[in-house]
N, CA and C of each residue as an Amber inpcrd file, in Angstrom:
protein
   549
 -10.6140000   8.9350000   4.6980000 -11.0290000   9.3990000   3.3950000
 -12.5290000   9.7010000   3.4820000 -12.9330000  10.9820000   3.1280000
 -14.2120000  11.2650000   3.4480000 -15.3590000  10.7760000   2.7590000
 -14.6850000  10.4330000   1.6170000 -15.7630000   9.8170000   0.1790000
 -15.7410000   8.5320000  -0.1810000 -15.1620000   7.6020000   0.7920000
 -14.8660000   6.4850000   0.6880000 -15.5070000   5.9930000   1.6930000
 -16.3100000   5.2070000   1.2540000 -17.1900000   4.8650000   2.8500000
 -16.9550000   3.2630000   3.4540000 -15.6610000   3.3250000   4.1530000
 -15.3230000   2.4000000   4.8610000 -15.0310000   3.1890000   5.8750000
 -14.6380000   2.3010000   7.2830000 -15.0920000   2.4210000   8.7320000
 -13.9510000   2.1350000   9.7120000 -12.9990000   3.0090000  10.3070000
 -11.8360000   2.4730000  11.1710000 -12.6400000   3.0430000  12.4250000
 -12.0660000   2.7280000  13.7580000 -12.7180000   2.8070000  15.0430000
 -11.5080000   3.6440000  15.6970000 -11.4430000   4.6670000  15.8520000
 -10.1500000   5.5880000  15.9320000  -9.9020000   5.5560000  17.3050000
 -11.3270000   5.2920000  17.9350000 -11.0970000   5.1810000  19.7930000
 -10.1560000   3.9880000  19.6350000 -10.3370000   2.7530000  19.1850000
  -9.7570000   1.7040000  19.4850000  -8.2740000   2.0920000  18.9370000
  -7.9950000   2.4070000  17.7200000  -6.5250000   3.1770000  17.6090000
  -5.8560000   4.2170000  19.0880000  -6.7850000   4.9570000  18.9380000
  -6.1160000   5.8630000  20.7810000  -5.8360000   5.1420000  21.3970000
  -6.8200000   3.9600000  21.6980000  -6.3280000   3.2400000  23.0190000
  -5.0660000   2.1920000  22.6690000  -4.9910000   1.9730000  21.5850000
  -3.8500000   1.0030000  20.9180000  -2.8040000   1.8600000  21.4040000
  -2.6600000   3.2060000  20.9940000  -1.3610000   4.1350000  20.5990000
  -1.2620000   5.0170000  22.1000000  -2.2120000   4.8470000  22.6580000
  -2.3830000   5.4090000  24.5380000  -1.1780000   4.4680000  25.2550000
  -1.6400000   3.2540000  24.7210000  -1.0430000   2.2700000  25.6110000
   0.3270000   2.2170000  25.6170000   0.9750000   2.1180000  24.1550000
   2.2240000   2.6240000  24.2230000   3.0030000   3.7300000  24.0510000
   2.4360000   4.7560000  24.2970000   2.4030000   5.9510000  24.7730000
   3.4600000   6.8390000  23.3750000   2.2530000   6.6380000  22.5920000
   2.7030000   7.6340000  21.0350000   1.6080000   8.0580000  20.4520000
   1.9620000   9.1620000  20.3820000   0.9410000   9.9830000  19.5100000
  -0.0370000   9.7060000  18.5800000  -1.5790000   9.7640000  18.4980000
  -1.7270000   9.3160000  17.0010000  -2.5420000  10.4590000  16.6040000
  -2.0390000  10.8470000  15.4740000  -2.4900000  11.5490000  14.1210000
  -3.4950000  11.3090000  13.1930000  -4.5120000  11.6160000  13.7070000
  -6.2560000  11.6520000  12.3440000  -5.8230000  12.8480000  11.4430000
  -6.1090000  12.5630000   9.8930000  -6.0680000  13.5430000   9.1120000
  -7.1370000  12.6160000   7.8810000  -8.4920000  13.9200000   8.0640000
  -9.2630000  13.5560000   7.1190000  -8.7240000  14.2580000   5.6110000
  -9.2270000  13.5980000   4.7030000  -9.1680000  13.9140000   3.0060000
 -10.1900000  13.2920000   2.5180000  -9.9560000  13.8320000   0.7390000
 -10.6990000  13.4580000  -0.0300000 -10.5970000  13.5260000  -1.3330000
 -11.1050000  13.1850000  -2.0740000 -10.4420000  13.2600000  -3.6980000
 -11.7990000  12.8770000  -4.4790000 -11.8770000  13.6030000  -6.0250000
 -12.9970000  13.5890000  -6.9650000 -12.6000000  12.3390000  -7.5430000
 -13.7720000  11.8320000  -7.8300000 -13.3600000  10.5690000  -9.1780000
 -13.9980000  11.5880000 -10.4800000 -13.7310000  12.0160000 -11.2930000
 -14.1760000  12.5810000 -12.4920000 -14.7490000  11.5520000 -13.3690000
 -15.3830000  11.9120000 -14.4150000 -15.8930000  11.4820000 -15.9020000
 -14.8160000  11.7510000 -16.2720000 -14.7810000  11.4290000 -17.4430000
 -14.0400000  11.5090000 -18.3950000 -14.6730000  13.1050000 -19.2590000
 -13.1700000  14.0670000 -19.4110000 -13.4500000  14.9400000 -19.5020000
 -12.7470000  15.3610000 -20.7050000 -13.1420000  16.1790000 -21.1480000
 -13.0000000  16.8290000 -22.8540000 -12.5400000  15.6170000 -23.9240000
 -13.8980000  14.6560000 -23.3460000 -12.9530000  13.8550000 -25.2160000
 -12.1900000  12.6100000 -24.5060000 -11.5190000  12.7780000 -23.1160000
 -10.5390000  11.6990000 -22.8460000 -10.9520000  10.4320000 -22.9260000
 -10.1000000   9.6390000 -23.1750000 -10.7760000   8.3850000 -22.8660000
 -10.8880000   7.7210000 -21.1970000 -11.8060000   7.2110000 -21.0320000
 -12.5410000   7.3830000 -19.4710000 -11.4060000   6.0360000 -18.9400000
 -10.5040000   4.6130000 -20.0670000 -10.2730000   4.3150000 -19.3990000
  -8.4250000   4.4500000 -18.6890000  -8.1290000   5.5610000 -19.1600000
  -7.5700000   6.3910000 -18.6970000  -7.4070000   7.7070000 -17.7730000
  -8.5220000   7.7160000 -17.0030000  -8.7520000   8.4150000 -15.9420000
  -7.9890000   7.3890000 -14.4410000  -8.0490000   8.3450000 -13.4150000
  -7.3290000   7.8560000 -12.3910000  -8.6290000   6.5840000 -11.5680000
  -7.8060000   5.5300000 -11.3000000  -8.4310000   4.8280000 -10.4580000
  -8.9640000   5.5230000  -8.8500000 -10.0920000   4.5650000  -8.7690000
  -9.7960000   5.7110000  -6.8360000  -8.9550000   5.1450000  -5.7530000
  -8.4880000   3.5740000  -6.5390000  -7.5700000   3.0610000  -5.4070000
  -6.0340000   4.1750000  -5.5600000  -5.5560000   4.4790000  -6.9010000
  -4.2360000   5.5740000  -6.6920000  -5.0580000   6.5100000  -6.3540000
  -6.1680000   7.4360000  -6.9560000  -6.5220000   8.5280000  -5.9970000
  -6.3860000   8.6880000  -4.4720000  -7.0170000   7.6040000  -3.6040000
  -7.2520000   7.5760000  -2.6360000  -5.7700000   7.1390000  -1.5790000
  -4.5050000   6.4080000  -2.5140000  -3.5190000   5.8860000  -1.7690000
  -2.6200000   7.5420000  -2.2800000  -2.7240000   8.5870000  -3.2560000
  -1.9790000   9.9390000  -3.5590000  -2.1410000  10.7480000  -2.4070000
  -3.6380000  10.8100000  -2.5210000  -3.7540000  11.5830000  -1.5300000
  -3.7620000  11.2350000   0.2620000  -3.7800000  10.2420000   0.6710000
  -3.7320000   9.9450000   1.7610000  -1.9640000   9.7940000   2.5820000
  -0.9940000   9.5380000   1.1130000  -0.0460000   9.8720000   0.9930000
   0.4480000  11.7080000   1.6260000  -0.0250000  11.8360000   0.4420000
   0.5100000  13.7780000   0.8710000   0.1200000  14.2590000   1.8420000
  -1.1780000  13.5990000   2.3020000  -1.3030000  14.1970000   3.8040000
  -0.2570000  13.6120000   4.8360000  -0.3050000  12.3950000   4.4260000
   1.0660000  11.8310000   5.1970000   2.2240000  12.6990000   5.3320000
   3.0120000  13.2450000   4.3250000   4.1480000  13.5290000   3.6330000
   3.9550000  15.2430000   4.5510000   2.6670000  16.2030000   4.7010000
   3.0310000  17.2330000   4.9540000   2.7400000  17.0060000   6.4270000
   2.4800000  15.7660000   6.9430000   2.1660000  15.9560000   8.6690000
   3.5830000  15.5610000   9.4120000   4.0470000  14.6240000   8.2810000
   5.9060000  14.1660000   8.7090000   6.7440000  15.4940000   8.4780000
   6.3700000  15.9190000   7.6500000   7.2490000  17.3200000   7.8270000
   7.0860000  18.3820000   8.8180000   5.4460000  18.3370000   8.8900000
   4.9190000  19.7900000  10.2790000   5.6360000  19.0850000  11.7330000
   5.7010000  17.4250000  12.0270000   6.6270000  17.0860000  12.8970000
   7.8620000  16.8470000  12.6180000   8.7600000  17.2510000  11.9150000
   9.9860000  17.1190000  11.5590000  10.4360000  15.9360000  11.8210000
   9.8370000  14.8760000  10.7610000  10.2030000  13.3830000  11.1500000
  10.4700000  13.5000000   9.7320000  11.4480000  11.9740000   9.6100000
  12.2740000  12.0780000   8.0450000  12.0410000  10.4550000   7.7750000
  11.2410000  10.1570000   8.5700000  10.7930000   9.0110000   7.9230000
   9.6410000   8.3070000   7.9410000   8.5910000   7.7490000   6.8710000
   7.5600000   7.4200000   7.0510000   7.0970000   5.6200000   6.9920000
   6.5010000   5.0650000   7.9770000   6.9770000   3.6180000   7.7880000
   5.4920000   3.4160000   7.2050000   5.3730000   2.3560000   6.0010000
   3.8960000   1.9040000   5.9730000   3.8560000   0.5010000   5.8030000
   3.2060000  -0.1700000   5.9310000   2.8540000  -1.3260000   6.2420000
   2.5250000  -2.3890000   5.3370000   3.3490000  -2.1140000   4.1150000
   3.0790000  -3.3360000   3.1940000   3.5520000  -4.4060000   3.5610000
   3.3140000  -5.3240000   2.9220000   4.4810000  -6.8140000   3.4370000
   4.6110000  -7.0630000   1.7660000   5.3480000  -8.4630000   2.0190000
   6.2330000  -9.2630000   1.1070000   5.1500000  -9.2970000  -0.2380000
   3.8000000  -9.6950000  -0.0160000   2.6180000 -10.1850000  -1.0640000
   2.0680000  -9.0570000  -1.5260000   2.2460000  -7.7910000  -0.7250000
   2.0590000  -6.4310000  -1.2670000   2.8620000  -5.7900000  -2.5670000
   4.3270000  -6.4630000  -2.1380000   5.8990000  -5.6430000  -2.9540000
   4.9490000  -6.6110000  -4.4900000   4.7020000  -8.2030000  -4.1940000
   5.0860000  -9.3030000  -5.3160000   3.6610000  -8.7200000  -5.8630000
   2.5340000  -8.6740000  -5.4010000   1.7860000  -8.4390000  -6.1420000
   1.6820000  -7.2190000  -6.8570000   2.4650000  -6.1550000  -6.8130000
   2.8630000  -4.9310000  -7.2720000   3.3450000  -5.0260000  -8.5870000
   4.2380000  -5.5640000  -8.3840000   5.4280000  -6.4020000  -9.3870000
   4.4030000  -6.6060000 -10.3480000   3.8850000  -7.8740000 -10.1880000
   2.8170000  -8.4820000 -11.4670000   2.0150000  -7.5920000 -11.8710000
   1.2280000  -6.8100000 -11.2120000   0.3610000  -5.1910000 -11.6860000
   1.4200000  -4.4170000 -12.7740000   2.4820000  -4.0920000 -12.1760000
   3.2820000  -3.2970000 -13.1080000   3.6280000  -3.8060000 -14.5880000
   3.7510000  -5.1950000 -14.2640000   4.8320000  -6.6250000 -15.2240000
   3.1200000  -6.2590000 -16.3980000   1.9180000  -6.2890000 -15.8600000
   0.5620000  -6.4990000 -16.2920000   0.0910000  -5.0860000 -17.1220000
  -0.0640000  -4.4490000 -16.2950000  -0.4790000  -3.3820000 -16.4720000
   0.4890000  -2.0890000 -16.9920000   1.7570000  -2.0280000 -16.9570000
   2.2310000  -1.1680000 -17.1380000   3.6540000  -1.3550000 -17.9180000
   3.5580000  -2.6520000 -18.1460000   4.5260000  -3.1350000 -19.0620000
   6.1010000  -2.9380000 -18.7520000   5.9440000  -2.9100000 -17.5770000
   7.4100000  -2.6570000 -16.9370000   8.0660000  -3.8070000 -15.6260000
   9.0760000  -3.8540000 -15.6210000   9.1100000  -4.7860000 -13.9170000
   9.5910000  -4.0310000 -12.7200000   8.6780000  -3.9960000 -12.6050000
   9.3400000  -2.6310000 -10.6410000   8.1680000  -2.8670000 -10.0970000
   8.2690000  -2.3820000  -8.7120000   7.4840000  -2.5890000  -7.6080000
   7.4420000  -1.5640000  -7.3240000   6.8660000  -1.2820000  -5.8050000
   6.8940000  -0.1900000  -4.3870000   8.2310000  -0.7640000  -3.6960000
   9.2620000   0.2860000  -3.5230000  10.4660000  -0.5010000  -3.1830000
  10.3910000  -0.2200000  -1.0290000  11.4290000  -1.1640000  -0.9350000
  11.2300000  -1.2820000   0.6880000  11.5690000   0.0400000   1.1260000
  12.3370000   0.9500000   0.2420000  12.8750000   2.2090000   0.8140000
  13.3600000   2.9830000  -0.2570000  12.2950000   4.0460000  -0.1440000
  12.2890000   4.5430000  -0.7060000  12.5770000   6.1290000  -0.5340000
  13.9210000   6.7790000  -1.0050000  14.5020000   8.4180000  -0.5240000
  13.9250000   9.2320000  -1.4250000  13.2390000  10.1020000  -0.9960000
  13.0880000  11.5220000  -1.4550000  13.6670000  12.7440000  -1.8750000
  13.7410000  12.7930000  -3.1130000  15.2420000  14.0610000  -3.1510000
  14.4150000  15.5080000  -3.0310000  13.0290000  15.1420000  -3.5250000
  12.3240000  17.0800000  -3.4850000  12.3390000  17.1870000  -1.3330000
  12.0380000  16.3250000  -0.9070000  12.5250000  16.5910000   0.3160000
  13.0020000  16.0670000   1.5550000  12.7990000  16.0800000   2.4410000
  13.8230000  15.2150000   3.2230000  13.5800000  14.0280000   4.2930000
  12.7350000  13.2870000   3.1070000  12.2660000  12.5710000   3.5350000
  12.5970000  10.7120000   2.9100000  12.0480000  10.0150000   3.4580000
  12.7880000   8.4120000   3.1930000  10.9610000   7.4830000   3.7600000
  10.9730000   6.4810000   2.5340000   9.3680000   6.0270000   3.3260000
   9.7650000   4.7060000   3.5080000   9.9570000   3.5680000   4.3910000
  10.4690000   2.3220000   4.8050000   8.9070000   1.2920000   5.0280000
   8.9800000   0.3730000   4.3600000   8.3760000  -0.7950000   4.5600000
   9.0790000  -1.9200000   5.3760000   8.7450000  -1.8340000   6.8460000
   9.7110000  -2.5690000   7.7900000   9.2940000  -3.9270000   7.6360000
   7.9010000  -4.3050000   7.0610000   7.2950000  -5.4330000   7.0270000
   7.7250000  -6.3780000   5.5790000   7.9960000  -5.4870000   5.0580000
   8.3750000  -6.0300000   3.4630000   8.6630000  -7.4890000   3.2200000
   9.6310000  -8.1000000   3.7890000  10.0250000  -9.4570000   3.9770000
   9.3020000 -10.5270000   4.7940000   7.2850000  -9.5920000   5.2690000
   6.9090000 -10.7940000   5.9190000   5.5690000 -11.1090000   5.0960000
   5.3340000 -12.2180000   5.4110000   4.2070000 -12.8340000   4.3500000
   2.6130000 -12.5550000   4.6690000   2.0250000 -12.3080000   3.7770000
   0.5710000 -11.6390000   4.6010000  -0.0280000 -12.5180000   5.6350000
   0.3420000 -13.7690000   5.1910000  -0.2800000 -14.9850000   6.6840000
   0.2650000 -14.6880000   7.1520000   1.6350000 -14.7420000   7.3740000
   2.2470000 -14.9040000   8.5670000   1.7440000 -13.1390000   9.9750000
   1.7200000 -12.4340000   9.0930000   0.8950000 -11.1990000   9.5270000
  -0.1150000 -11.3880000  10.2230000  -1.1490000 -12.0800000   9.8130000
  -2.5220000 -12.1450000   9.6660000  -2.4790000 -13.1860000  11.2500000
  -1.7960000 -14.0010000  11.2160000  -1.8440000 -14.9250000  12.4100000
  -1.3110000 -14.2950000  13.8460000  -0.2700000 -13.8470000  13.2240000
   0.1630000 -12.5580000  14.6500000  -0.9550000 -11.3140000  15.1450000
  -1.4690000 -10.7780000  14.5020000  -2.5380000 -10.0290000  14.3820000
  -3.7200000 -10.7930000  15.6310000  -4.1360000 -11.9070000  15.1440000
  -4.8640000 -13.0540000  15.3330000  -4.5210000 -13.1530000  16.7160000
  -3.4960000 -13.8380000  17.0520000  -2.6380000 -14.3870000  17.9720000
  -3.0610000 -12.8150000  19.1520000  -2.7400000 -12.0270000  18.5310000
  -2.4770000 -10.3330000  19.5450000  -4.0850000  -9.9330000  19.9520000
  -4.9430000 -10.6130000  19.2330000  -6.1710000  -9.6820000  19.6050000
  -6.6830000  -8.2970000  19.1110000  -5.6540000  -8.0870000  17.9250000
  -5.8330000  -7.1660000  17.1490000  -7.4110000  -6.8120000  16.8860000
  -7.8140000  -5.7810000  16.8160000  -9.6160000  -5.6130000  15.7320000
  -9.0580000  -5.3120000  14.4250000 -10.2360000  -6.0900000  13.7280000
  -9.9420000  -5.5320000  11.9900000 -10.4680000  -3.9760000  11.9820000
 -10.2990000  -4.0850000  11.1330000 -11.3860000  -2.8210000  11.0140000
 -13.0750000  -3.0110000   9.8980000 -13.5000000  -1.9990000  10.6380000
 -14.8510000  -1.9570000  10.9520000 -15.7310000  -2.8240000   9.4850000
 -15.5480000  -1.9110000   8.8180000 -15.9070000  -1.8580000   7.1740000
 -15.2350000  -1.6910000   6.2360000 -14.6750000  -2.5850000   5.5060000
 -13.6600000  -2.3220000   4.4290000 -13.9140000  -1.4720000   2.9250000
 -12.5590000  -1.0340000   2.7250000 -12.8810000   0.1140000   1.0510000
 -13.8550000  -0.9320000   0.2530000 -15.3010000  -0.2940000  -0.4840000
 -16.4030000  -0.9870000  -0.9000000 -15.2620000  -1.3540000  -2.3210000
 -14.1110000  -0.8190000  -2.8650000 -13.2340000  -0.9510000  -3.7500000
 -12.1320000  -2.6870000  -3.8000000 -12.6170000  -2.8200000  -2.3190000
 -11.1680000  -3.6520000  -1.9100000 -11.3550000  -4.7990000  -2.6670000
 -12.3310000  -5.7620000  -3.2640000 -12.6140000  -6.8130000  -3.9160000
 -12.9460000  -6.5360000  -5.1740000 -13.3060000  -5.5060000  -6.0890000
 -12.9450000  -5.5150000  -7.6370000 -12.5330000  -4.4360000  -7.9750000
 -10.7350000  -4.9390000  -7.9880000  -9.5430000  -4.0360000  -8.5850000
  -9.1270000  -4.9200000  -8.9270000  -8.0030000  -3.9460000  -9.4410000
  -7.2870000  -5.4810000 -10.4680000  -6.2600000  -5.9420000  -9.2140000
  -6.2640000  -5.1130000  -8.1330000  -5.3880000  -6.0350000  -7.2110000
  -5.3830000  -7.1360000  -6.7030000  -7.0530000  -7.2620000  -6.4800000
  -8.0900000  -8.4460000  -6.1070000  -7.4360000  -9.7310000  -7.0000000
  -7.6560000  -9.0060000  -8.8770000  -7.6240000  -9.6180000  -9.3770000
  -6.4450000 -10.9240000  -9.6510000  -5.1340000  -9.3000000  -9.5930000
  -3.8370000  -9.8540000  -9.1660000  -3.4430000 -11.1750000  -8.1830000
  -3.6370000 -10.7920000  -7.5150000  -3.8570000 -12.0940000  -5.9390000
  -4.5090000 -13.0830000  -6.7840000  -5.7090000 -13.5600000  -6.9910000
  -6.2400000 -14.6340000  -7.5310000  -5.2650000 -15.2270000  -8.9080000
  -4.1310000 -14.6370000  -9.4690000  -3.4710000 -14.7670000 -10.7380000
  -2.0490000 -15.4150000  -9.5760000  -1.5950000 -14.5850000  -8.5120000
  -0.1860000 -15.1670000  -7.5450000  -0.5990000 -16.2440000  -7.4580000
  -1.9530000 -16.5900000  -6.8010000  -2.2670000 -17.2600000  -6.0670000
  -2.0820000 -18.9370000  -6.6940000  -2.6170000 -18.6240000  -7.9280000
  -2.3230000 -19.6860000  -9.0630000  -1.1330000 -20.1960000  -8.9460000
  -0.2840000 -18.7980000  -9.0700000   0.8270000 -19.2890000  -9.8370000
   1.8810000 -20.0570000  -8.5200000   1.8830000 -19.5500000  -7.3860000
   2.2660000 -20.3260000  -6.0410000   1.7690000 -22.0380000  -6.0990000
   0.4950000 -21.7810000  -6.4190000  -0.0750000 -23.2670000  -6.7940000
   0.8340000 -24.5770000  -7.2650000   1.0450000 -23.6990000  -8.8650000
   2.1600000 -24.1370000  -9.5310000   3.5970000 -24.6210000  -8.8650000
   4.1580000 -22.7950000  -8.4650000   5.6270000 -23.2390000  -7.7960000
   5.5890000 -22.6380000  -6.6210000   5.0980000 -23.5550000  -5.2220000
   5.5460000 -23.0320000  -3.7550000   6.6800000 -22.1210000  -4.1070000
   7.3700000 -22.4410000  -4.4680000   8.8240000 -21.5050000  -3.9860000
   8.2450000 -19.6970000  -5.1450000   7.7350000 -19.8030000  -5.9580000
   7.5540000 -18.8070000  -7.1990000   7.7100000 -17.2470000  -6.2450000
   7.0530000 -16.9080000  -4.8170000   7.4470000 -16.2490000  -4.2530000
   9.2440000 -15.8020000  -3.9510000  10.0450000 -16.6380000  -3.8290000
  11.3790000 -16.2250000  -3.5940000  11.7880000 -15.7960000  -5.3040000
  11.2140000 -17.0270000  -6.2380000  11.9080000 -16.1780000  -7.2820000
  12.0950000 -14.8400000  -7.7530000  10.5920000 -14.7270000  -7.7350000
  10.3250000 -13.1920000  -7.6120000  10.8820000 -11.9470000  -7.0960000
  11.1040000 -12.8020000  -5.7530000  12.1030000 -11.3960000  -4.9810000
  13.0940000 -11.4120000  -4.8790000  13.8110000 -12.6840000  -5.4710000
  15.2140000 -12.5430000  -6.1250000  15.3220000 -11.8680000  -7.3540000
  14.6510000 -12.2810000  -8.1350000  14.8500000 -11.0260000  -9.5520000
  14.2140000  -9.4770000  -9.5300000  13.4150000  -9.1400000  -7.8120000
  13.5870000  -7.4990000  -7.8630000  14.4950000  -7.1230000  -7.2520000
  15.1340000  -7.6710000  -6.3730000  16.3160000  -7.6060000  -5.7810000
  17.5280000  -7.7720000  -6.5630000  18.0740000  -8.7960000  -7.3650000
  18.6770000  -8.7140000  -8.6190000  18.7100000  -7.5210000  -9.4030000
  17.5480000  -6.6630000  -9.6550000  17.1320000  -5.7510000 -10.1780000
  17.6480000  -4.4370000  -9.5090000  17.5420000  -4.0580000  -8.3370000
  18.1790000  -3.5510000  -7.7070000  16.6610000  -2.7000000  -7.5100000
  15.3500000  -3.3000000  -7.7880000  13.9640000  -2.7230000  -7.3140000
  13.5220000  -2.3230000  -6.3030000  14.5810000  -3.2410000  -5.1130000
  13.4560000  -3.0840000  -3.4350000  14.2770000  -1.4400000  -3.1730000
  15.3640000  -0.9470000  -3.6990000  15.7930000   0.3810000  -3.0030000
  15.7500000   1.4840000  -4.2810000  14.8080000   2.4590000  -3.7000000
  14.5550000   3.5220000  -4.9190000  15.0160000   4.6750000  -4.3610000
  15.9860000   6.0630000  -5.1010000  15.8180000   6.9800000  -4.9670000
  15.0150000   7.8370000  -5.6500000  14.1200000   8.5800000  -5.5080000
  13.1740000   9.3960000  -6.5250000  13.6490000  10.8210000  -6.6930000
  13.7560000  10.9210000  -7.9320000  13.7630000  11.9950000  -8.8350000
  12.9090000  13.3430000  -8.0960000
């Protein structure tokens, strides 16, 4: 993202994606944050965390198509889907998530969260364990959103009930939330 001034090390990606011998794909973008324009109210303008996850998306979406791949995997996990949930439950007055799989009917495409069912520690330690690099400099965004905020509200509420995680993903699953077809 060109206007977002955080920092990935793309050599160290090549050599990640060298090693096991797959392709990797740089595609720069970028997106306006506007004022608030004719009158609107400003706090109804787009965040730059959806700006920046739309558009980094569609570039996604037209580079899977220029390689005729029909499926796009991204890398949320389990605390990604739950904390979604509560954003939506919060913010949008609804209960749905980002589902694990999600089909495309405008085209022919399907986006899979293979990680969905794993827990961000448990991630974080494998990572750890592998010798992974973080990356460089993180979105100057990543600590006050309401996602931030979100997490510090799970975090509580796990406090409360260790288990509050399974409930959760029994009633989006119940719901029939983790599998979406889109319109």
């Amino acid at each position: 993202m060109e206007n977002i001034h955080y920092e990935t090390d793309t050599s160290y990606l090549q050599q990640f994606c060298d090693n096991l011998g797959v392709t990797l794909h740089v595609k720069t973008t970028s997106f306006e944050v506007g004022e608030a324009e004719n009158g609107k109210d400003a706090r109804r303008q787009k965040q730059p965390c959806f700006l920046c996850s739309w558009n980094r998306r569609k570039q996604m979406f037209n580079l899977a198509q220029e390689l005729g791949c029909n499926k796009i995997a991204l890398g949320h996990h389990q605390d990604d889907l739950l904390h979604t949930a509560l954003m939506n439950l919060t913010f949008q007055g609804r209960f749905d998530t980002i589902p694990a799989l999600l089909k495309m009917r405008k085209m022919p495409l399907s986006i899979i969260r293979p990680l969905c069912m794993i827990e961000e520690k448990d991630i974080k330690t494998y990572a750890t364990l592998q010798g992974y690099q973080k990356q460089q400099k993180l979105c100057p965004y990543e600590t006050n959103s309401h996602r931030a905020d979100i997490k510090e509200i799970y975090d509580a509420i796990e406090r409360m009930n260790p288990e509050a995680r399974y409930s959760m993903w029994n009633a989006l699953n119940a719901d029939n939330k983790l599998i979406e077809e889109q319109i």
